[in-house]
PDB file of C-alpha atoms in Angstrom:
ATOM      1  CA  MET A   1     -29.286  14.068   5.995  1.00  0.00           C
ATOM      2  CA  LEU A   2     -26.384  14.863   4.288  1.00  0.00           C
ATOM      3  CA  PRO A   3     -25.752  18.522   2.717  1.00  0.00           C
ATOM      4  CA  ASN A   4     -26.399  18.917  -0.913  1.00  0.00           C
ATOM      5  CA  HIS A   5     -23.371  20.833  -1.543  1.00  0.00           C
ATOM      6  CA  ILE A   6     -20.222  22.658   0.061  1.00  0.00           C
ATOM      7  CA  GLU A   7     -20.079  26.235  -1.543  1.00  0.00           C
ATOM      8  CA  ASP A   8     -16.509  26.729  -0.954  1.00  0.00           C
ATOM      9  CA  CYS A   9     -15.601  23.435  -3.230  1.00  0.00           C
ATOM     10  CA  MET A  10     -17.317  24.408  -6.471  1.00  0.00           C
ATOM     11  CA  LYS A  11     -14.262  26.389  -7.956  1.00  0.00           C
ATOM     12  CA  ILE A  12     -10.841  25.494  -8.649  1.00  0.00           C
ATOM     13  CA  PRO A  13      -8.556  28.422  -9.379  1.00  0.00           C
ATOM     14  CA  PHE A  14      -7.032  28.519 -12.820  1.00  0.00           C
ATOM     15  CA  LEU A  15      -4.044  30.285 -12.530  1.00  0.00           C
ATOM     16  CA  MET A  16      -1.795  28.071 -14.899  1.00  0.00           C
ATOM     17  CA  THR A  17      -2.352  27.232 -18.591  1.00  0.00           C
ATOM     18  CA  ILE A  18      -4.381  24.210 -19.473  1.00  0.00           C
ATOM     19  CA  GLY A  19      -1.421  22.120 -20.260  1.00  0.00           C
ATOM     20  CA  ALA A  20       0.270  22.759 -16.878  1.00  0.00           C
ATOM     21  CA  LEU A  21      -2.981  22.127 -15.128  1.00  0.00           C
ATOM     22  CA  LEU A  22      -3.128  18.658 -16.098  1.00  0.00           C
ATOM     23  CA  VAL A  23       0.536  17.900 -15.410  1.00  0.00           C
ATOM     24  CA  SER A  24       3.570  19.364 -14.103  1.00  0.00           C
ATOM     25  CA  GLY A  25       6.835  18.211 -12.947  1.00  0.00           C
ATOM     26  CA  ALA A  26      10.308  18.802 -12.369  1.00  0.00           C
ATOM     27  CA  SER A  27      12.709  18.969 -15.528  1.00  0.00           C
ATOM     28  CA  GLY A  28      14.835  16.406 -16.842  1.00  0.00           C
ATOM     29  CA  GLN A  29      14.388  12.918 -18.665  1.00  0.00           C
ATOM     30  CA  LEU A  30      14.634  10.063 -16.308  1.00  0.00           C
ATOM     31  CA  PRO A  31      17.129   7.182 -17.769  1.00  0.00           C
ATOM     32  CA  GLY A  32      15.808   3.593 -18.330  1.00  0.00           C
ATOM     33  CA  GLY A  33      16.890   1.098 -15.529  1.00  0.00           C
ATOM     34  CA  ILE A  34      16.133   3.455 -12.601  1.00  0.00           C
ATOM     35  CA  ARG A  35      14.352   2.499  -9.250  1.00  0.00           C
ATOM     36  CA  TYR A  36      10.822   3.552  -9.515  1.00  0.00           C
ATOM     37  CA  VAL A  37       8.521   3.401  -6.484  1.00  0.00           C
ATOM     38  CA  SER A  38       4.524   3.335  -6.942  1.00  0.00           C
ATOM     39  CA  MET A  39       2.611   4.095  -3.758  1.00  0.00           C
ATOM     40  CA  GLY A  40      -0.889   4.668  -3.090  1.00  0.00           C
ATOM     41  CA  SER A  41      -4.565   3.186  -2.674  1.00  0.00           C
ATOM     42  CA  SER A  42      -6.868   1.178  -4.879  1.00  0.00           C
ATOM     43  CA  TYR A  43      -6.709   3.891  -7.474  1.00  0.00           C
ATOM     44  CA  ALA A  44      -3.121   3.245  -7.986  1.00  0.00           C
ATOM     45  CA  ALA A  45      -3.400  -0.584  -7.540  1.00  0.00           C
ATOM     46  CA  GLY A  46      -6.058  -1.071 -10.174  1.00  0.00           C
ATOM     47  CA  PRO A  47      -8.099  -3.598  -8.696  1.00  0.00           C
ATOM     48  CA  GLY A  48     -10.705  -5.004 -11.349  1.00  0.00           C
ATOM     49  CA  VAL A  49      -8.519  -3.817 -14.448  1.00  0.00           C
ATOM     50  CA  GLY A  50      -6.660  -6.031 -17.065  1.00  0.00           C
ATOM     51  CA  THR A  51      -4.879  -9.041 -15.434  1.00  0.00           C
ATOM     52  CA  PRO A  52      -4.123  -9.525 -11.665  1.00  0.00           C
ATOM     53  CA  ASP A  53      -1.010  -9.782  -9.956  1.00  0.00           C
ATOM     54  CA  HIS A  54      -1.848 -12.555  -8.011  1.00  0.00           C
ATOM     55  CA  ALA A  55       1.443 -12.079  -5.955  1.00  0.00           C
ATOM     56  CA  SER A  56      -0.105  -8.731  -4.559  1.00  0.00           C
ATOM     57  CA  GLY A  57      -2.940 -10.656  -2.560  1.00  0.00           C
ATOM     58  CA  ALA A  58      -5.681  -8.454  -1.268  1.00  0.00           C
ATOM     59  CA  CYS A  59      -3.724  -5.573  -2.202  1.00  0.00           C
ATOM     60  CA  GLY A  60      -5.337  -6.263  -5.771  1.00  0.00           C
ATOM     61  CA  ARG A  61      -2.464  -4.866  -7.911  1.00  0.00           C
ATOM     62  CA  SER A  62      -3.359  -4.791 -11.761  1.00  0.00           C
ATOM     63  CA  MET A  63      -0.604  -5.662 -14.279  1.00  0.00           C
ATOM     64  CA  SER A  64      -1.806  -2.945 -16.410  1.00  0.00           C
ATOM     65  CA  ASN A  65      -1.971  -0.085 -13.766  1.00  0.00           C
ATOM     66  CA  TYR A  66      -0.388   3.286 -14.638  1.00  0.00           C
ATOM     67  CA  ALA A  67       2.798   2.396 -12.990  1.00  0.00           C
ATOM     68  CA  ARG A  68       3.290  -1.013 -14.687  1.00  0.00           C
ATOM     69  CA  GLN A  69       2.754   1.076 -17.922  1.00  0.00           C
ATOM     70  CA  VAL A  70       4.928   3.674 -17.165  1.00  0.00           C
ATOM     71  CA  ALA A  71       7.803   1.435 -15.921  1.00  0.00           C
ATOM     72  CA  GLY A  72       7.452  -0.615 -19.089  1.00  0.00           C
ATOM     73  CA  TRP A  73       7.465   2.086 -21.751  1.00  0.00           C
ATOM     74  CA  HIS A  74      10.813   3.211 -19.966  1.00  0.00           C
ATOM     75  CA  HIS A  75      12.225   0.208 -18.513  1.00  0.00           C
ATOM     76  CA  PHE A  76      12.347   1.480 -15.151  1.00  0.00           C
ATOM     77  CA  ASP A  77      12.888  -1.231 -12.218  1.00  0.00           C
ATOM     78  CA  LEU A  78       9.476  -1.010 -10.725  1.00  0.00           C
ATOM     79  CA  VAL A  79       8.792  -1.735  -7.010  1.00  0.00           C
ATOM     80  CA  ASP A  80       4.886  -1.552  -7.021  1.00  0.00           C
ATOM     81  CA  VAL A  81       3.684  -1.393  -3.509  1.00  0.00           C
ATOM     82  CA  ALA A  82       0.072   0.212  -4.044  1.00  0.00           C
ATOM     83  CA  CYS A  83      -2.545  -1.465  -2.278  1.00  0.00           C
ATOM     84  CA  SER A  84      -6.372  -1.302  -2.011  1.00  0.00           C
ATOM     85  CA  GLY A  85      -7.480   0.287   0.940  1.00  0.00           C
ATOM     86  CA  ALA A  86      -4.328   2.445   1.687  1.00  0.00           C
ATOM     87  CA  THR A  87      -4.251   5.409   3.678  1.00  0.00           C
ATOM     88  CA  VAL A  88      -1.431   7.581   4.685  1.00  0.00           C
ATOM     89  CA  ASP A  89      -0.938   5.414   7.521  1.00  0.00           C
ATOM     90  CA  THR A  90      -0.486   2.222   5.555  1.00  0.00           C
ATOM     91  CA  ILE A  91       2.221   4.385   3.579  1.00  0.00           C
ATOM     92  CA  LEU A  92       4.029   5.788   6.819  1.00  0.00           C
ATOM     93  CA  VAL A  93       3.412   3.830  10.050  1.00  0.00           C
ATOM     94  CA  HIS A  94       2.166   0.027   9.437  1.00  0.00           C
ATOM     95  CA  GLY A  95       1.471  -2.047   6.665  1.00  0.00           C
ATOM     96  CA  GLN A  96      -1.615  -4.052   5.319  1.00  0.00           C
ATOM     97  CA  HIS A  97      -2.713  -7.434   4.024  1.00  0.00           C
ATOM     98  CA  GLY A  98       0.662  -8.917   5.200  1.00  0.00           C
ATOM     99  CA  PHE A  99       3.078  -6.292   3.494  1.00  0.00           C
ATOM    100  CA  PRO A 100       5.033  -3.749   5.316  1.00  0.00           C
ATOM    101  CA  ALA A 101       4.404  -0.186   5.331  1.00  0.00           C
ATOM    102  CA  GLN A 102       4.662   1.332   1.678  1.00  0.00           C
ATOM    103  CA  ILE A 103       7.488   3.752   2.406  1.00  0.00           C
ATOM    104  CA  GLU A 104       9.752   0.787   3.455  1.00  0.00           C
ATOM    105  CA  ALA A 105      10.056   0.325  -0.409  1.00  0.00           C
ATOM    106  CA  VAL A 106      11.842   3.683  -0.739  1.00  0.00           C
ATOM    107  CA  THR A 107      15.614   3.350  -0.647  1.00  0.00           C
ATOM    108  CA  PRO A 108      18.217   5.787  -1.065  1.00  0.00           C
ATOM    109  CA  ASP A 109      18.860   4.693  -4.777  1.00  0.00           C
ATOM    110  CA  THR A 110      15.078   5.168  -5.546  1.00  0.00           C
ATOM    111  CA  LYS A 111      15.060   7.880  -8.398  1.00  0.00           C
ATOM    112  CA  LEU A 112      11.234   8.312  -9.044  1.00  0.00           C
ATOM    113  CA  VAL A 113       8.163   7.876  -6.710  1.00  0.00           C
ATOM    114  CA  SER A 114       4.586   8.237  -7.719  1.00  0.00           C
ATOM    115  CA  ILE A 115       1.994   8.626  -4.785  1.00  0.00           C
ATOM    116  CA  LEU A 116      -1.888   8.316  -5.351  1.00  0.00           C
ATOM    117  CA  ILE A 117      -3.327   8.387  -1.728  1.00  0.00           C
ATOM    118  CA  GLY A 118      -5.744  10.493   0.606  1.00  0.00           C
ATOM    119  CA  GLY A 119      -9.113   9.155  -0.894  1.00  0.00           C
ATOM    120  CA  ASN A 120      -9.575   6.721   2.179  1.00  0.00           C
ATOM    121  CA  ASP A 121      -8.206   8.953   4.571  1.00  0.00           C
ATOM    122  CA  VAL A 122     -11.191  11.162   3.798  1.00  0.00           C
ATOM    123  CA  GLY A 123     -13.622   8.253   3.214  1.00  0.00           C
ATOM    124  CA  TYR A 124     -14.228   9.405  -0.232  1.00  0.00           C
ATOM    125  CA  VAL A 125     -14.934   6.088  -2.009  1.00  0.00           C
ATOM    126  CA  GLY A 126     -16.536   4.567   1.049  1.00  0.00           C
ATOM    127  CA  ASN A 127     -19.006   7.200   0.999  1.00  0.00           C
ATOM    128  CA  LEU A 128     -19.769   6.688  -2.699  1.00  0.00           C
ATOM    129  CA  LEU A 129     -20.572   3.112  -2.115  1.00  0.00           C
ATOM    130  CA  GLY A 130     -22.415   3.635   1.040  1.00  0.00           C
ATOM    131  CA  LEU A 131     -24.542   6.181  -0.117  1.00  0.00           C
ATOM    132  CA  SER A 132     -25.068   4.259  -3.260  1.00  0.00           C
ATOM    133  CA  CYS A 133     -26.259   1.413  -1.543  1.00  0.00           C
ATOM    134  CA  ARG A 134     -28.634   3.435   1.028  1.00  0.00           C
ATOM    135  CA  ASP A 135     -29.889   5.407  -1.841  1.00  0.00           C
ATOM    136  CA  SER A 136     -30.679   2.398  -3.965  1.00  0.00           C
ATOM    137  CA  GLY A 137     -32.771   0.851  -1.126  1.00  0.00           C
ATOM    138  CA  GLY A 138     -30.245  -1.079   0.806  1.00  0.00           C
ATOM    139  CA  THR A 139     -30.343  -1.529   4.481  1.00  0.00           C
ATOM    140  CA  ALA A 140     -26.845  -2.665   5.717  1.00  0.00           C
ATOM    141  CA  CYS A 141     -25.023   0.335   4.264  1.00  0.00           C
ATOM    142  CA  HIS A 142     -22.063   2.430   5.759  1.00  0.00           C
ATOM    143  CA  VAL A 143     -22.307   6.127   5.455  1.00  0.00           C
ATOM    144  CA  GLY A 144     -19.796   8.512   6.983  1.00  0.00           C
ATOM    145  CA  ASP A 145     -20.665  11.627   8.673  1.00  0.00           C
ATOM    146  CA  ALA A 146     -20.293  14.883   6.670  1.00  0.00           C
ATOM    147  CA  ALA A 147     -18.871  16.683   9.446  1.00  0.00           C
ATOM    148  CA  GLU A 148     -15.959  14.139  10.221  1.00  0.00           C
ATOM    149  CA  VAL A 149     -15.281  13.716   6.336  1.00  0.00           C
ATOM    150  CA  ALA A 150     -14.848  17.925   6.731  1.00  0.00           C
ATOM    151  CA  ARG A 151     -12.355  17.556   9.593  1.00  0.00           C
ATOM    152  CA  ARG A 152     -10.448  14.606   7.721  1.00  0.00           C
ATOM    153  CA  LEU A 153     -10.240  16.639   4.373  1.00  0.00           C
ATOM    154  CA  ALA A 154      -8.861  19.648   6.716  1.00  0.00           C
ATOM    155  CA  ALA A 155      -6.151  17.076   8.087  1.00  0.00           C
ATOM    156  CA  LEU A 156      -5.203  15.683   4.845  1.00  0.00           C
ATOM    157  CA  PRO A 157      -2.465  18.544   3.846  1.00  0.00           C
ATOM    158  CA  GLY A 158      -0.462  17.875   6.539  1.00  0.00           C
ATOM    159  CA  ARG A 159      -0.769  14.112   6.242  1.00  0.00           C
ATOM    160  CA  LEU A 160       0.326  14.370   2.991  1.00  0.00           C
ATOM    161  CA  ASP A 161       3.362  16.633   3.720  1.00  0.00           C
ATOM    162  CA  ARG A 162       4.587  14.086   5.882  1.00  0.00           C
ATOM    163  CA  VAL A 163       4.433  11.484   3.165  1.00  0.00           C
ATOM    164  CA  ILE A 164       6.513  13.861   0.813  1.00  0.00           C
ATOM    165  CA  ALA A 165       9.064  14.521   3.804  1.00  0.00           C
ATOM    166  CA  GLU A 166       9.697  10.904   4.525  1.00  0.00           C
ATOM    167  CA  VAL A 167      10.310  10.099   0.859  1.00  0.00           C
ATOM    168  CA  ARG A 168      12.757  12.732   0.601  1.00  0.00           C
ATOM    169  CA  HIS A 169      14.398  12.067   3.948  1.00  0.00           C
ATOM    170  CA  ARG A 170      14.772   8.465   2.404  1.00  0.00           C
ATOM    171  CA  ALA A 171      15.572   9.007  -1.168  1.00  0.00           C
ATOM    172  CA  ALA A 172      17.151  12.809  -1.244  1.00  0.00           C
ATOM    173  CA  GLY A 173      17.353  12.755  -4.907  1.00  0.00           C
ATOM    174  CA  ALA A 174      13.958  11.184  -6.146  1.00  0.00           C
ATOM    175  CA  ARG A 175      11.664  12.738  -8.245  1.00  0.00           C
ATOM    176  CA  ILE A 176       8.128  12.969  -6.776  1.00  0.00           C
ATOM    177  CA  VAL A 177       4.728  12.844  -8.482  1.00  0.00           C
ATOM    178  CA  LEU A 178       1.411  13.096  -6.650  1.00  0.00           C
ATOM    179  CA  LEU A 179      -1.916  11.797  -8.637  1.00  0.00           C
ATOM    180  CA  GLY A 180      -5.107  12.681  -8.047  1.00  0.00           C
ATOM    181  CA  TYR A 181      -8.201  10.818  -8.128  1.00  0.00           C
ATOM    182  CA  LEU A 182     -10.260  10.371 -11.298  1.00  0.00           C
ATOM    183  CA  PRO A 183     -13.676  11.891 -10.693  1.00  0.00           C
ATOM    184  CA  ALA A 184     -16.619   9.584 -10.433  1.00  0.00           C
ATOM    185  CA  VAL A 185     -19.381  12.024 -10.011  1.00  0.00           C
ATOM    186  CA  PRO A 186     -20.331  14.326 -13.174  1.00  0.00           C
ATOM    187  CA  ALA A 187     -19.531  17.938 -12.943  1.00  0.00           C
ATOM    188  CA  SER A 188     -23.430  18.682 -13.158  1.00  0.00           C
ATOM    189  CA  GLY A 189     -26.620  16.376 -13.292  1.00  0.00           C
ATOM    190  CA  GLY A 190     -26.261  12.736 -12.944  1.00  0.00           C
ATOM    191  CA  ARG A 191     -29.506  11.736 -11.259  1.00  0.00           C
ATOM    192  CA  ASP A 192     -30.637   9.909 -13.932  1.00  0.00           C
ATOM    193  CA  CYS A 193     -27.499   7.985 -14.572  1.00  0.00           C
ATOM    194  CA  VAL A 194     -27.977   4.218 -13.831  1.00  0.00           C
ATOM    195  CA  GLY A 195     -24.491   3.624 -12.681  1.00  0.00           C
ATOM    196  CA  LEU A 196     -24.652   6.306 -10.072  1.00  0.00           C
ATOM    197  CA  PRO A 197     -28.014   5.461  -7.958  1.00  0.00           C
ATOM    198  CA  LEU A 198     -27.411   8.542  -5.842  1.00  0.00           C
ATOM    199  CA  SER A 199     -30.031  11.261  -4.621  1.00  0.00           C
ATOM    200  CA  PRO A 200     -29.368  14.826  -5.954  1.00  0.00           C
ATOM    201  CA  ALA A 201     -28.287  15.996  -2.431  1.00  0.00           C
ATOM    202  CA  ASP A 202     -26.101  13.136  -2.017  1.00  0.00           C
ATOM    203  CA  ILE A 203     -24.450  13.859  -5.640  1.00  0.00           C
ATOM    204  CA  GLY A 204     -23.843  17.575  -4.896  1.00  0.00           C
ATOM    205  CA  TRP A 205     -22.039  16.498  -1.441  1.00  0.00           C
ATOM    206  CA  LEU A 206     -20.005  13.904  -3.243  1.00  0.00           C
ATOM    207  CA  ARG A 207     -18.924  16.242  -5.912  1.00  0.00           C
ATOM    208  CA  GLY A 208     -17.942  18.529  -3.304  1.00  0.00           C
ATOM    209  CA  VAL A 209     -15.831  16.219  -1.399  1.00  0.00           C
ATOM    210  CA  SER A 210     -14.416  15.177  -4.900  1.00  0.00           C
ATOM    211  CA  ILE A 211     -13.225  18.984  -5.655  1.00  0.00           C
ATOM    212  CA  ARG A 212     -11.936  19.412  -2.229  1.00  0.00           C
ATOM    213  CA  LEU A 213     -10.092  16.247  -2.420  1.00  0.00           C
ATOM    214  CA  ALA A 214      -8.452  17.197  -5.672  1.00  0.00           C
ATOM    215  CA  ARG A 215      -7.684  20.715  -4.554  1.00  0.00           C
ATOM    216  CA  VAL A 216      -5.905  19.250  -1.554  1.00  0.00           C
ATOM    217  CA  ILE A 217      -3.641  17.166  -3.457  1.00  0.00           C
ATOM    218  CA  GLY A 218      -2.929  19.650  -6.143  1.00  0.00           C
ATOM    219  CA  GLN A 219      -1.846  22.535  -3.725  1.00  0.00           C
ATOM    220  CA  ALA A 220       0.290  19.721  -1.744  1.00  0.00           C
ATOM    221  CA  ALA A 221       2.226  19.092  -4.869  1.00  0.00           C
ATOM    222  CA  VAL A 222       2.405  23.162  -5.545  1.00  0.00           C
ATOM    223  CA  ARG A 223       3.460  23.772  -1.709  1.00  0.00           C
ATOM    224  CA  ASN A 224       6.050  20.825  -1.748  1.00  0.00           C
ATOM    225  CA  HIS A 225       7.487  21.733  -5.192  1.00  0.00           C
ATOM    226  CA  VAL A 226       6.786  18.268  -6.650  1.00  0.00           C
ATOM    227  CA  GLY A 227       5.022  17.033  -9.741  1.00  0.00           C
ATOM    228  CA  VAL A 228       1.269  16.505 -10.005  1.00  0.00           C
ATOM    229  CA  VAL A 229      -1.071  14.736 -12.387  1.00  0.00           C
ATOM    230  CA  ARG A 230      -4.498  16.602 -11.893  1.00  0.00           C
ATOM    231  CA  SER A 231      -6.586  13.647 -12.557  1.00  0.00           C
ATOM    232  CA  SER A 232      -9.896  15.529 -11.666  1.00  0.00           C
ATOM    233  CA  LEU A 233      -9.224  17.574 -14.968  1.00  0.00           C
ATOM    234  CA  ILE A 234      -7.881  14.331 -16.940  1.00  0.00           C
ATOM    235  CA  GLY A 235     -11.275  12.578 -16.137  1.00  0.00           C
ATOM    236  CA  ALA A 236     -13.433  15.799 -16.694  1.00  0.00           C
ATOM    237  CA  GLY A 237     -16.356  14.482 -19.179  1.00  0.00           C
ATOM    238  CA  HIS A 238     -15.481  10.672 -18.376  1.00  0.00           C
ATOM    239  CA  ASP A 239     -17.065  10.320 -15.209  1.00  0.00           C
ATOM    240  CA  VAL A 240     -19.586   7.183 -14.431  1.00  0.00           C
ATOM    241  CA  CYS A 241     -22.526   8.736 -16.300  1.00  0.00           C
ATOM    242  CA  SER A 242     -20.649   9.721 -19.678  1.00  0.00           C
ATOM    243  CA  THR A 243     -20.229   7.541 -22.488  1.00  0.00           C
ATOM    244  CA  THR A 244     -16.792   7.124 -22.022  1.00  0.00           C
ATOM    245  CA  PRO A 245     -16.182   6.644 -18.353  1.00  0.00           C
ATOM    246  CA  PHE A 246     -12.649   6.518 -16.948  1.00  0.00           C
ATOM    247  CA  VAL A 247     -14.554   4.988 -13.759  1.00  0.00           C
ATOM    248  CA  THR A 248     -16.828   1.972 -13.199  1.00  0.00           C
ATOM    249  CA  GLY A 249     -20.370   2.499 -11.892  1.00  0.00           C
ATOM    250  CA  PHE A 250     -21.995   1.060  -9.002  1.00  0.00           C
ATOM    251  CA  HIS A 251     -22.933  -2.433 -10.563  1.00  0.00           C
ATOM    252  CA  PRO A 252     -20.223  -3.034 -13.093  1.00  0.00           C
ATOM    253  CA  PRO A 253     -19.536  -6.107 -15.149  1.00  0.00           C
ATOM    254  CA  ARG A 254     -16.901  -8.346 -13.483  1.00  0.00           C
ATOM    255  CA  ASN A 255     -13.643  -8.904 -15.335  1.00  0.00           C
ATOM    256  CA  PRO A 256     -13.212 -12.604 -15.566  1.00  0.00           C
ATOM    257  CA  GLY A 257      -9.676 -12.402 -14.308  1.00  0.00           C
ATOM    258  CA  TRP A 258     -11.007 -11.143 -10.715  1.00  0.00           C
ATOM    259  CA  SER A 259     -12.948 -12.743  -8.205  1.00  0.00           C
ATOM    260  CA  ARG A 260     -15.592  -9.600  -8.003  1.00  0.00           C
ATOM    261  CA  PRO A 261     -16.486  -6.336  -9.995  1.00  0.00           C
ATOM    262  CA  VAL A 262     -15.058  -3.231  -8.229  1.00  0.00           C
ATOM    263  CA  ALA A 263     -17.347  -0.314  -8.199  1.00  0.00           C
ATOM    264  CA  TYR A 264     -16.275   3.160  -8.648  1.00  0.00           C
ATOM    265  CA  HIS A 265     -12.758   2.476  -9.605  1.00  0.00           C
ATOM    266  CA  PRO A 266     -10.657   3.460 -12.667  1.00  0.00           C
ATOM    267  CA  THR A 267     -11.379   1.271 -15.750  1.00  0.00           C
ATOM    268  CA  GLN A 268      -8.703   0.320 -18.466  1.00  0.00           C
ATOM    269  CA  ALA A 269      -9.171   3.510 -20.293  1.00  0.00           C
ATOM    270  CA  GLY A 270      -8.710   5.647 -16.999  1.00  0.00           C
ATOM    271  CA  MET A 271      -5.551   3.884 -16.002  1.00  0.00           C
ATOM    272  CA  ASP A 272      -4.106   4.653 -19.807  1.00  0.00           C
ATOM    273  CA  ARG A 273      -5.012   8.101 -19.359  1.00  0.00           C
ATOM    274  CA  LEU A 274      -3.147   8.505 -16.141  1.00  0.00           C
ATOM    275  CA  ALA A 275      -0.567   6.598 -17.581  1.00  0.00           C
ATOM    276  CA  ALA A 276      -0.113   8.876 -20.385  1.00  0.00           C
ATOM    277  CA  ALA A 277      -0.324  11.916 -18.074  1.00  0.00           C
ATOM    278  CA  LEU A 278       2.237  10.555 -15.867  1.00  0.00           C
ATOM    279  CA  ASP A 279       4.482   9.839 -18.428  1.00  0.00           C
ATOM    280  CA  ALA A 280       4.225  13.613 -19.588  1.00  0.00           C
ATOM    281  CA  ALA A 281       4.494  14.490 -16.093  1.00  0.00           C
ATOM    282  CA  ILE A 282       8.124  12.928 -15.657  1.00  0.00           C
ATOM    283  CA  ALA A 283       9.424  13.976 -19.166  1.00  0.00           C
ATOM    284  CA  ASP A 284       9.049  17.710 -18.356  1.00  0.00           C
TER     285      ASP A 284
END
């Protein structure tokens, strides 16, 4: 049985102002026409949101994900290589779904790179899905081992450092912004929420994983002196169980433009807020 909490994960140090916690980045407005590369996993790609980019195939990129919105506002030359299921390895080592490693999109003339990665490396969404399947009576449910998740979380800082270092190697002058994952699990409670069919123990454990993931991403940004969008704070009060969720529940309605519903992923409202936050980060 999975532990119901991870005590050292339940507090995030507040060392800056609220505005700086939400978004922070390097100074200087970026001009229109620059090359902007968006890398990351499904939370960056946006499956199930708006209209699909059919050319993206199984990567499931949306025409209204946060990168498309920001690029449209500023007339950036966007190269969107975010892909559902991505990990640090599919950014740096090998591609997926017939596409090359995402890092190949970063060229010397790239001026902006946004990165949202790490959730699949630690099995965050996979365990949300697997535990929801199990706790709602399913039998063919894949649930990860808690000790393995902890091990992967411990390894993630170094993996994020390598992504940032490789971007800088390929595009020394690029501005880099890390984005975190919008929270699916409420900060407290949630057991009676239809969209989150989890036991109290599993809710507590996943809440802890989410907090640690947010902390690792935020600390990577500070450590490497890059911008950051602190999605865990932007999404506070907009979890699956809220009246205005930024993340879908376990059984979301299907967007007619997509072949299937996508559970525990950003809604259009969530994408819109991430776009606004990223825009603020690059405008600082």
